[in-house]
Coordinates of C-alpha atoms in Angstrom, one line a residue:
M1 CA 13.2 10.6 -14.0
R2 CA 10.1 10.9 -11.9
L3 CA 11.2 9.8 -8.4
F4 CA 10.0 9.4 -4.9
F5 CA 11.2 8.0 -1.6
C6 CA 8.7 5.4 0.1
V7 CA 8.1 2.7 2.4
E8 CA 7.1 -0.5 0.7
L9 CA 4.4 -2.6 2.2
A10 CA 4.5 -6.5 2.7
E11 CA 2.4 -8.5 0.4
P12 CA -0.2 -9.5 3.1
V13 CA -0.8 -5.8 3.9
R14 CA -1.1 -4.9 0.2
A15 CA -3.5 -7.8 -0.3
A16 CA -5.7 -6.8 2.7
L17 CA -5.7 -3.2 1.4
G18 CA -6.8 -4.5 -2.1
E19 CA -9.7 -6.2 -0.6
V20 CA -10.7 -2.9 1.2
A21 CA -10.2 -1.0 -2.1
G22 CA -12.6 -3.6 -3.7
A23 CA -15.2 -3.0 -1.1
L24 CA -14.9 0.8 -1.6
K25 CA -15.0 0.6 -5.3
A26 CA -18.4 -1.2 -5.1
R27 CA -19.7 1.7 -2.9
I28 CA -18.1 4.6 -4.9
G29 CA -18.8 3.3 -8.4
P30 CA -17.2 4.4 -11.5
G31 CA -14.9 7.5 -12.0
A32 CA -12.1 6.7 -9.5
K33 CA -8.7 5.6 -10.5
W34 CA -7.6 2.8 -8.2
V35 CA -4.0 2.1 -7.4
E36 CA -2.9 -1.4 -8.4
V37 CA -2.3 -3.6 -5.4
E38 CA 1.4 -4.1 -6.3
N39 CA 1.9 -0.3 -6.3
L40 CA 0.6 0.4 -2.8
H41 CA 3.2 2.1 -0.6
I42 CA 3.7 5.0 1.9
T43 CA 5.3 8.0 0.3
V44 CA 8.0 9.7 2.4
R45 CA 8.9 12.4 0.0
F46 CA 7.8 12.9 -3.6
L47 CA 10.6 14.4 -5.7
G48 CA 9.0 14.7 -9.2
E49 CA 11.2 15.0 -12.3
V50 CA 14.9 14.8 -11.4
G51 CA 17.8 14.9 -13.7
D52 CA 20.1 11.8 -14.0
P53 CA 23.1 13.7 -12.4
L54 CA 21.2 13.8 -9.0
L55 CA 20.5 10.1 -8.9
E56 CA 23.7 9.0 -7.3
K57 CA 23.4 11.8 -4.7
L58 CA 19.8 10.8 -4.0
Q59 CA 20.9 7.2 -3.5
E60 CA 23.6 8.4 -1.1
L61 CA 20.9 10.5 0.7
G62 CA 18.7 7.3 0.9
A63 CA 21.4 5.3 2.4
E64 CA 22.4 8.0 5.0
A65 CA 18.8 8.7 6.0
A66 CA 17.9 5.1 6.4
G67 CA 21.1 4.2 8.3
A68 CA 20.3 7.0 10.8
S69 CA 16.7 6.2 11.3
P70 CA 15.4 3.5 13.7
R71 CA 12.9 0.8 12.6
F72 CA 9.4 1.5 13.6
S73 CA 5.9 0.1 13.2
L74 CA 2.6 1.8 12.5
R75 CA -1.0 0.5 12.3
L76 CA -3.1 1.3 9.3
A77 CA -6.5 1.7 11.2
R78 CA -8.6 4.3 9.4
L79 CA -9.8 5.3 6.0
G80 CA -9.9 8.9 5.0
A81 CA -9.7 11.4 2.1
F82 CA -7.9 14.5 1.0
P83 CA -8.7 17.2 1.3
A84 CA -11.9 16.0 3.0
P85 CA -14.4 13.1 2.8
R86 CA -17.1 15.4 1.4
R87 CA -14.9 16.7 -1.5
A88 CA -12.4 13.9 -2.0
R89 CA -9.6 13.9 -4.5
V90 CA -7.6 11.1 -2.8
I91 CA -8.9 8.1 -0.8
W92 CA -6.3 6.7 1.7
A93 CA -5.7 4.3 4.5
G94 CA -3.6 5.5 7.4
P95 CA -2.7 5.3 11.0
E96 CA -4.7 7.1 13.8
E97 CA -1.6 9.0 14.3
A98 CA 1.8 8.8 12.6
P99 CA 4.6 7.3 14.7
E100 CA 7.5 9.5 15.7
G101 CA 9.8 7.2 13.7
F102 CA 7.9 8.2 10.5
A103 CA 8.3 12.0 11.3
R104 CA 12.0 11.5 11.9
L105 CA 12.6 9.6 8.7
V106 CA 10.6 12.3 6.7
K107 CA 12.7 15.0 8.4
R108 CA 16.1 13.4 7.5
V109 CA 15.0 12.8 3.9
E110 CA 13.6 16.4 3.6
A111 CA 16.8 17.9 5.0
G112 CA 18.9 15.9 2.5
V113 CA 16.7 16.7 -0.4
Q114 CA 17.0 20.4 0.4
A115 CA 20.7 20.2 0.8
L116 CA 20.9 18.9 -2.8
G117 CA 19.1 22.1 -3.9
L118 CA 15.7 20.7 -4.5
P119 CA 12.7 22.8 -3.4
P120 CA 11.2 22.2 0.0
E121 CA 8.1 20.2 0.3
S122 CA 5.1 22.6 0.5
R123 CA 2.8 20.2 2.3
E124 CA 3.2 18.5 5.7
A125 CA 3.9 14.8 5.3
V126 CA 1.0 12.7 6.3
A127 CA 1.6 8.9 6.6
H128 CA -1.0 7.2 4.4
V129 CA -1.4 4.7 1.6
T130 CA -3.3 6.2 -1.5
L131 CA -6.0 3.7 -2.6
A132 CA -7.6 5.9 -5.3
R133 CA -7.7 9.3 -7.0
L134 CA -11.0 11.0 -8.0
K135 CA -11.5 13.5 -10.8
P136 CA -13.7 15.5 -10.2
P137 CA -13.7 15.5 -6.4
R138 CA -16.8 14.0 -4.8
D139 CA -18.5 13.1 -1.5
V140 CA -17.3 9.7 -0.3
A141 CA -18.0 10.2 3.4
A142 CA -20.8 7.5 3.5
A143 CA -18.6 5.0 1.5
L144 CA -15.7 5.5 4.0
A145 CA -17.9 5.2 7.0
G146 CA -19.5 2.0 5.6
T147 CA -16.3 0.2 4.7
P148 CA -14.4 -1.5 7.6
L149 CA -10.7 -1.5 7.6
P150 CA -9.1 -4.3 9.5
E151 CA -6.2 -2.9 11.7
L152 CA -3.1 -3.7 9.7
A153 CA 0.4 -3.7 11.2
V154 CA 3.2 -2.4 9.1
E155 CA 6.8 -3.0 10.2
V156 CA 9.0 -0.3 8.7
G157 CA 12.5 -1.5 8.1
A158 CA 13.6 0.0 4.8
L159 CA 13.5 3.2 2.8
T160 CA 13.2 2.8 -1.0
L161 CA 14.0 5.3 -3.8
M162 CA 11.5 4.6 -6.4
R163 CA 11.2 5.5 -10.2
S164 CA 7.7 6.1 -11.5
Q165 CA 7.2 5.8 -15.2
L166 CA 3.7 7.1 -16.3
T167 CA 2.0 5.0 -19.0
P168 CA -1.6 5.1 -20.3
Q169 CA -2.2 1.8 -18.4
G170 CA -0.9 3.3 -15.0
P171 CA 2.5 3.9 -13.5
I172 CA 5.3 1.4 -13.6
Y173 CA 7.4 1.5 -10.3
T174 CA 11.1 0.5 -10.3
P175 CA 13.2 0.5 -7.2
L176 CA 16.4 2.4 -7.7
G177 CA 17.7 1.7 -4.2
R178 CA 16.5 0.2 -1.0
W179 CA 18.2 0.6 2.4
E180 CA 17.6 -1.0 5.7
L181 CA 16.7 1.4 8.6
G182 CA 19.1 1.1 11.5
G183 CA 19.6 4.1 13.6

């Protein structure tokens, strides 16, 4: 199973991001793969392919990490691209700076994942919502600069373990566990 831990977004936030993505799409043109509005989320830790025997342990980890982590909020206030706007592979919306609560949640999940014997994450976790992927990479700096993003408040109150089934029409996400934050 292809799995990841994430923070799900409320419908009004997803809808607003969908409008922003529509404006970007008009500026960028064809060639980008846009994330479906219902699939927009903030990844906490991508796990990749994981065998069935680990599922229960990952669900226990989700419950423990969420229970030990305080609720927090963040404001999606800027558009950006990885690795950079002039050679973008990923277009995203994110906060000006990630709140401490996000960093703590990521740290707890990462420690638990490694304790289960999965390899450590090679990249630093950056709080963001992926809006589109581009192949090949291209310059989207002008499109990003010319597209306003209304400041969107995200109240983070739960951690979700999500299954991602890849299909020709796009991924299908299925929650395998959702735990309230409460630390």
